[in-house]
mmCIF file of C-alpha atoms in Angstrom:
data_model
loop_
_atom_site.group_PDB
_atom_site.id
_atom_site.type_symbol
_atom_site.label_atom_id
_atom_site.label_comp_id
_atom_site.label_asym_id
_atom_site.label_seq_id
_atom_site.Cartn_x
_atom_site.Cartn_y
_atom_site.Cartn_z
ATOM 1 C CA UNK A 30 1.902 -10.046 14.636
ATOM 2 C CA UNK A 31 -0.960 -11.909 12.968
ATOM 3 C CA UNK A 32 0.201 -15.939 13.032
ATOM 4 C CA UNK A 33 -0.876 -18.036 9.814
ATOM 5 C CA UNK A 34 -3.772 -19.875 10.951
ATOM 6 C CA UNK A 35 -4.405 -23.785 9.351
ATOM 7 C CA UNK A 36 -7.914 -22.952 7.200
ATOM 8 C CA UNK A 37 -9.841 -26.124 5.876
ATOM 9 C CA UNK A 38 -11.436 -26.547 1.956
ATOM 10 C CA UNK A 39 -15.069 -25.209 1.633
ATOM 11 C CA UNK A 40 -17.431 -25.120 -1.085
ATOM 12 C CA UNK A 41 -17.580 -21.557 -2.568
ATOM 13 C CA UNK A 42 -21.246 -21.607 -3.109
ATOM 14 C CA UNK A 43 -22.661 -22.818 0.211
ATOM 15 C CA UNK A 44 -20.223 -21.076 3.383
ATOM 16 C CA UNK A 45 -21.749 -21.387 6.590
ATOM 17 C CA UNK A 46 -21.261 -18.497 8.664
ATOM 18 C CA UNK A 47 -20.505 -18.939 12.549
ATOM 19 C CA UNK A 48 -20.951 -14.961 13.403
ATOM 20 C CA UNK A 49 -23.725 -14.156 15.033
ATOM 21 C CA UNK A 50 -24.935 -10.203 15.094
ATOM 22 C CA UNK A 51 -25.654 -8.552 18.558
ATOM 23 C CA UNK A 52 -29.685 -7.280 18.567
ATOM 24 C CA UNK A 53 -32.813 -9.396 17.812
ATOM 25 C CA UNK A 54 -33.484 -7.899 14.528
ATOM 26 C CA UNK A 55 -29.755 -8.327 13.016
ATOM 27 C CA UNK A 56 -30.161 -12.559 13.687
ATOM 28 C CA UNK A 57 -32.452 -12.676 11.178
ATOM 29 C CA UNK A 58 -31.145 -12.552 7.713
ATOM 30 C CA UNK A 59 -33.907 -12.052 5.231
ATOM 31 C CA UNK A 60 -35.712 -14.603 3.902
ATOM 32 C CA UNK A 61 -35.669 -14.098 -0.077
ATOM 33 C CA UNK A 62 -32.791 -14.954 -1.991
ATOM 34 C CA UNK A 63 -29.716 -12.044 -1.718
ATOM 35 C CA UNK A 64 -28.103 -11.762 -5.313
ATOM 36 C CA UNK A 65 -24.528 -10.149 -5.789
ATOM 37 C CA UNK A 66 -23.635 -8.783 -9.032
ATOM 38 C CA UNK A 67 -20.141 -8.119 -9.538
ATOM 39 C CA UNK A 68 -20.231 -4.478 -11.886
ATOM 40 C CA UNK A 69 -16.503 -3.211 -11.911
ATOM 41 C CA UNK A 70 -13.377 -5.328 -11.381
ATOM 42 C CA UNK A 71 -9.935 -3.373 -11.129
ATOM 43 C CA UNK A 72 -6.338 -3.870 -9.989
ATOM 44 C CA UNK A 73 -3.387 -6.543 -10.917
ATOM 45 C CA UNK A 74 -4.390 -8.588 -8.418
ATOM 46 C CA UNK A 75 -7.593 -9.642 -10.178
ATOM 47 C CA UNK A 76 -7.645 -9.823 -13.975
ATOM 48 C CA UNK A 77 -10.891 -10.107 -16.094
ATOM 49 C CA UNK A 78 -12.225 -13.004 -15.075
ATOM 50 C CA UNK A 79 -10.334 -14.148 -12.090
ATOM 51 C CA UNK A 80 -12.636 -13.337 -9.581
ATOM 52 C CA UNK A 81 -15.780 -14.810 -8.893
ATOM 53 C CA UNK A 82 -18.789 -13.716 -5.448
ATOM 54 C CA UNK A 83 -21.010 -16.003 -3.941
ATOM 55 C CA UNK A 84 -23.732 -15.756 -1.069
ATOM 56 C CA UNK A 85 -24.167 -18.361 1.691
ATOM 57 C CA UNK A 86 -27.258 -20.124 1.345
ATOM 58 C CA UNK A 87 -28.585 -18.790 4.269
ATOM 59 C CA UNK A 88 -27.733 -14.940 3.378
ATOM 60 C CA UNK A 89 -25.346 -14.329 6.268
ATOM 61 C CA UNK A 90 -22.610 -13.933 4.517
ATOM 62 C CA UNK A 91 -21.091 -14.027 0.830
ATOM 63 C CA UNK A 92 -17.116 -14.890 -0.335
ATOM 64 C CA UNK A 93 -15.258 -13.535 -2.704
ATOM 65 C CA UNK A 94 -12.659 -16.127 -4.336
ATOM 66 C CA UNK A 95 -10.028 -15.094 -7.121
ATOM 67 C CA UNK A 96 -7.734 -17.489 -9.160
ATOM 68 C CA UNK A 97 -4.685 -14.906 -9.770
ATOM 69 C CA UNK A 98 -3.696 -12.596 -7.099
ATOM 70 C CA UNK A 99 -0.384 -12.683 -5.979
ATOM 71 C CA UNK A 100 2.799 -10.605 -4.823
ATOM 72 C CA UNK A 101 5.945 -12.480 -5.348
ATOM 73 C CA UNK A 102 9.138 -10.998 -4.796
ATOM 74 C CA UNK A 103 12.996 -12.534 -5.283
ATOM 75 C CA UNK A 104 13.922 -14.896 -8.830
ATOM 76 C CA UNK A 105 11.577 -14.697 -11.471
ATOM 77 C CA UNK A 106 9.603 -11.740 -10.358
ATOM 78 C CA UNK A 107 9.361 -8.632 -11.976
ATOM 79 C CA UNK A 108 9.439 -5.230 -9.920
ATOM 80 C CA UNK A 109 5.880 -4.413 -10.094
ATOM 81 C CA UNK A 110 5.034 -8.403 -8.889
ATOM 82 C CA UNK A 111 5.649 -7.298 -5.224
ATOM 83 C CA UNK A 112 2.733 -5.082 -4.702
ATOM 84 C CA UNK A 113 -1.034 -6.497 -6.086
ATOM 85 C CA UNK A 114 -4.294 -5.185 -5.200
ATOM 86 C CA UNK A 115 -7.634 -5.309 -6.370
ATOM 87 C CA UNK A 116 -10.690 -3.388 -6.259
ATOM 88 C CA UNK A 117 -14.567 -4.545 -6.825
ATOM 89 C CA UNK A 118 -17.734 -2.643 -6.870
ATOM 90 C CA UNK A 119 -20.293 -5.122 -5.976
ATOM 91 C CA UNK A 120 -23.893 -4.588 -6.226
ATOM 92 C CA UNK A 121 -26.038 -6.414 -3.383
ATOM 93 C CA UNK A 122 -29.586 -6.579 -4.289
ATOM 94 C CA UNK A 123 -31.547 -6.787 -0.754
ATOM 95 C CA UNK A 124 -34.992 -7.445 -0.099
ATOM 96 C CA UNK A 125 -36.998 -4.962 0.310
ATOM 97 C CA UNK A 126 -37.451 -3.914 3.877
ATOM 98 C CA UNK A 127 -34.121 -4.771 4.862
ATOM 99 C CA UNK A 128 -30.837 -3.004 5.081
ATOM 100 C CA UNK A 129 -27.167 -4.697 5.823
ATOM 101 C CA UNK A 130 -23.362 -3.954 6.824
ATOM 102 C CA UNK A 131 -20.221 -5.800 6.887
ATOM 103 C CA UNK A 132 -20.094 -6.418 10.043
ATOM 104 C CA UNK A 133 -16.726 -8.857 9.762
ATOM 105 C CA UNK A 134 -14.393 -9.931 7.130
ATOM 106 C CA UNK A 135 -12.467 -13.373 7.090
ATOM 107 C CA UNK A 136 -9.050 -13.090 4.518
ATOM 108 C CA UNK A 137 -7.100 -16.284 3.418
ATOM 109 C CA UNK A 138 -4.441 -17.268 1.470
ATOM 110 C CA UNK A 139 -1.143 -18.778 1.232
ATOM 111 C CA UNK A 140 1.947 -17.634 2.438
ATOM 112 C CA UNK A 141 5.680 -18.691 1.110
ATOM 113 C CA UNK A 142 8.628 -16.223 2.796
ATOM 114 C CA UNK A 143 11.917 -16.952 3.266
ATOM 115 C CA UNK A 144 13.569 -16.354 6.246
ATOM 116 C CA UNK A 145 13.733 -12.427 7.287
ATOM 117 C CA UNK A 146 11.158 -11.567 4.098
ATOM 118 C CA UNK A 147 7.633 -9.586 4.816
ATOM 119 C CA UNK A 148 4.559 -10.418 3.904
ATOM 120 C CA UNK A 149 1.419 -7.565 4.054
ATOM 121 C CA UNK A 150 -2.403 -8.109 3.837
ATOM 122 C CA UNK A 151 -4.389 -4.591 3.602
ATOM 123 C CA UNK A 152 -8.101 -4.423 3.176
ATOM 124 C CA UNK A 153 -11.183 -1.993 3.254
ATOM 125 C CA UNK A 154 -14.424 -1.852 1.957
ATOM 126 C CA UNK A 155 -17.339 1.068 1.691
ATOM 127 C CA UNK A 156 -20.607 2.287 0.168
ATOM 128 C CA UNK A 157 -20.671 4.346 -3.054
ATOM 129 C CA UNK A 158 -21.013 8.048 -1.605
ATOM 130 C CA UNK A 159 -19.733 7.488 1.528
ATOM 131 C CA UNK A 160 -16.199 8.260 3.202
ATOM 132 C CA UNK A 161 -13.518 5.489 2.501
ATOM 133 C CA UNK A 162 -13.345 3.036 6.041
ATOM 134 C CA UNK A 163 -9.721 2.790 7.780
ATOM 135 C CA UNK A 164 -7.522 0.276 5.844
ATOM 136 C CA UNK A 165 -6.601 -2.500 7.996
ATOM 137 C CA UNK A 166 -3.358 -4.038 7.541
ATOM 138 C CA UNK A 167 -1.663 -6.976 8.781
ATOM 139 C CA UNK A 168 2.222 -8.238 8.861
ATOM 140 C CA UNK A 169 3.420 -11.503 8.183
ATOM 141 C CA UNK A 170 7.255 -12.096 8.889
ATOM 142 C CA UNK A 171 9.641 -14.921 7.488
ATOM 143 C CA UNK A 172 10.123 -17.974 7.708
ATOM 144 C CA UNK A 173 6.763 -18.907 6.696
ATOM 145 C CA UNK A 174 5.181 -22.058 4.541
ATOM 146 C CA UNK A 175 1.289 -22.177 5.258
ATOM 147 C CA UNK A 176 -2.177 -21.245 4.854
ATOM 148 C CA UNK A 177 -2.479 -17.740 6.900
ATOM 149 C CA UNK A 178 -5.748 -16.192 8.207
ATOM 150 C CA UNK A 179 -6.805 -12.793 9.255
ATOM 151 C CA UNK A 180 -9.919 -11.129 10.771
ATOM 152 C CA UNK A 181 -10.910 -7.730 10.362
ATOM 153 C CA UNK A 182 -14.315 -7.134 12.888
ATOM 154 C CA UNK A 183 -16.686 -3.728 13.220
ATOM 155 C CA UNK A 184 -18.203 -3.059 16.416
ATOM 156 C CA UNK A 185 -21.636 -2.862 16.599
ATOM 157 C CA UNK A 186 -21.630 0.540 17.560
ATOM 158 C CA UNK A 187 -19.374 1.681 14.482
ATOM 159 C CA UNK A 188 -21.475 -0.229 11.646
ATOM 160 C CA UNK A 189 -22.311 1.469 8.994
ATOM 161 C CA UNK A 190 -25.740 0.291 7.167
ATOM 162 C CA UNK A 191 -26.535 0.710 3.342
ATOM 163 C CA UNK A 192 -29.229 3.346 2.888
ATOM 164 C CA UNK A 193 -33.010 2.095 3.037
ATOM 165 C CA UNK A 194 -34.528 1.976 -0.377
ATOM 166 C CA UNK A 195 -31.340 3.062 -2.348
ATOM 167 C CA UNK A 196 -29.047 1.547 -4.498
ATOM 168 C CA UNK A 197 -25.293 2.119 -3.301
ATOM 169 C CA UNK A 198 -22.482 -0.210 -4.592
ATOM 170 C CA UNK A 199 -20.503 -1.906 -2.265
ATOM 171 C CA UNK A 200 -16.617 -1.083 -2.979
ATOM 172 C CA UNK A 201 -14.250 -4.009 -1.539
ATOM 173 C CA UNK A 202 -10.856 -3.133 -1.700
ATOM 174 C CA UNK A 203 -7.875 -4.985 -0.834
ATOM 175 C CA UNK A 204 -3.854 -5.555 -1.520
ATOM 176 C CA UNK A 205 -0.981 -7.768 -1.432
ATOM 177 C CA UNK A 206 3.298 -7.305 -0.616
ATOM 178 C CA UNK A 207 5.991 -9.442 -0.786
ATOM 179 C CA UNK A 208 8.982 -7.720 0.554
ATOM 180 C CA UNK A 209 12.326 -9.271 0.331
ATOM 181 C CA UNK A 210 13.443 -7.614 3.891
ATOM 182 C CA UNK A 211 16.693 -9.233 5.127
ATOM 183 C CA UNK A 212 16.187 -12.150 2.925
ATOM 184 C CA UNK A 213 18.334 -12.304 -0.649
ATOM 185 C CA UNK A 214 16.170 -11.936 -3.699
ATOM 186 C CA UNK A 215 19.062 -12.776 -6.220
ATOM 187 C CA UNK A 216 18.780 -16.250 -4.479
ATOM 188 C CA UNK A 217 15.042 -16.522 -3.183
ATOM 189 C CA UNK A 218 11.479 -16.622 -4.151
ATOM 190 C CA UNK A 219 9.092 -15.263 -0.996
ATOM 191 C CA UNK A 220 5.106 -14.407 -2.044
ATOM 192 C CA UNK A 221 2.206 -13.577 -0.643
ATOM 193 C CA UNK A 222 -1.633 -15.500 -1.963
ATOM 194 C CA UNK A 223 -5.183 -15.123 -2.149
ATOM 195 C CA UNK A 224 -5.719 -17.324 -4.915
ATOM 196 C CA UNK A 225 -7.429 -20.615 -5.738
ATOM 197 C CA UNK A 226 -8.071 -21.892 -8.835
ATOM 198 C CA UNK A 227 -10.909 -24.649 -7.378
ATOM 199 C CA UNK A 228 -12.383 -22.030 -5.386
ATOM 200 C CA UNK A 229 -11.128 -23.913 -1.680
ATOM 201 C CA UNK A 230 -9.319 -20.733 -0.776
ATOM 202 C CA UNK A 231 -11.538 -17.411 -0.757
ATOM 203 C CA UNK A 232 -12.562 -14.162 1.037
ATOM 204 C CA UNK A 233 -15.627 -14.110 3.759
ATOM 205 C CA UNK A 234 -17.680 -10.975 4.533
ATOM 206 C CA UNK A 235 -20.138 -11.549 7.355
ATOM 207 C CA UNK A 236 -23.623 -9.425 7.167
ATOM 208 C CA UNK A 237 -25.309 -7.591 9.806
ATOM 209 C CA UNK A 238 -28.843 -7.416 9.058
ATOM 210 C CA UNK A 239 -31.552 -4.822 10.018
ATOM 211 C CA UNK A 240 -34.870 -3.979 8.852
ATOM 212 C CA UNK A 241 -35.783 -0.863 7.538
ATOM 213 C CA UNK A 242 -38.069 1.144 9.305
#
C-alpha cells in the first residue's frame, strides 16, 4: 500500500527537479526554451479551463496542475462523482537536435476517507502512434486526512523516446475513485483530490533527455 506522503507548496511555474537521468548525454537538458502547448483536454476530471502545464525553468521537467478534479463518494455526491479521469494531448515543442521521455512521474493530491473507504490513483501516458504504456495504479485505504504522494518511475532500459524530427503528441492520462468500501455513505463523505485552485498542489513529469543523432 502506497502511504500519503506530507508534500510542501511550490510555485507552478519554476519546479526544480531532483531526478537525475543515468548516461552523460540525458544530464543535459537542452538549452533553448521547451514550450508545452496543451491541444485537447477531455474527461470529468478536468473541465475547460481547469487545467493548466508548465515547464521547469531549467527544462527537466514540466507539471501539470488542475483546479477541479475530484471523486467524492457518500452525502452529497452523485453516482457518477466516484470515478473522474482526465485525458490531455500535450504538444512539447523540443529543440531541434534533441529528443525526450518521461522518464518519472510525481502525482499529488489530497485525500479525505473515512474509515474502511478506498481511495484509487491510476495513471499512464504515451506518444501519438504508439501502443498505450501499462496503467499504474495505486490504493489508498481509510482512515485517511492528508496530502498523499505517489511515484510512478521507467527504467532506463524501458524508455521510450519521441521520434527525432517528428511531431507526436504526448497523451497523459490519468483517473480518480472514491469507493465507499465498508464505510456508510448514507452517513459519510470520503474523496479522493488532485486539485488546487492556487496552483500549490500539481502533477510532475521528469524528462530524460537525448540528442538526436
Amino acid at each position: 500500500m502506497i502511504r500519503p506522503v506530507m508534500i510542501g507548496g511550490a510555485a507552478v511555474a519554476l519546479v526544480a527537479a531532483s531526478f537525475t537521468p543515468s548516461s552523460a548525454a540525458e544530464r543535459v537538458p537542452p538549452p533553448d526554451r521547451v514550450v508545452i502547448d496543451v491541444v485537447t483536454v477531455n474527461g470529468s476530471g478536468c473541465p475547460a479551463g481547469t487545467a493548466a502545464v508548465a515547464v521547469a525553468s531549467d527544462n527537466t521537467a514540466f507539471t501539470v496542475s488542475y483546479s477541479n478534479y475530484l471523486a467524492q463518494v457518500g452525502v452529497g455526491s452523485k453516482p457518477t462523482d466516484n470515478r473522474k479521469n482526465c485525458q490531455l494531448g500535450l504538444n512539447v515543442h523540443v529543440p531541434q537536435g534533441f529528443t525526450y521521455a518521461i522518464a518519472q512521474a510525481d502525482y499529488r493530491g489530497f485525500a479525505h476517507l473515512e474509515p474502511g473507504a478506498i481511495g484509487l490513483e491510476k495513471a499512464s501516458y504515451y506518444f501519438q502512434g504508439t501502443s498505450q504504456t501499462t496503467a499504474v495504479s495505486h490504493r489508498f485505504t481509510g482512515p485517511a486526512d492528508d496530502d498523499w504522494q505517489t511515484t510512478d518511475t521507467t527504467d532506463a532500459s524501458s524508455l521510450v523516446y519521441a521520434p527525432c524530427g517528428a511531431s507526436r503528441i504526448l497523451n497523459v492520462n490519468t483517473e480518480l475513485r472514491a469507493g465507499a468500501g465498508t464505510s456508510d455513505p448514507a452517513t459519510t463523505t470520503s474523496y479522493m483530490a488532485m486539485d488546487s485552485t492556487d496552483g500549490s498542489v500539481n502533477t510532475l513529469y521528469h524528462f530524460s533527455w537525448k540528442a538526436c543523432p
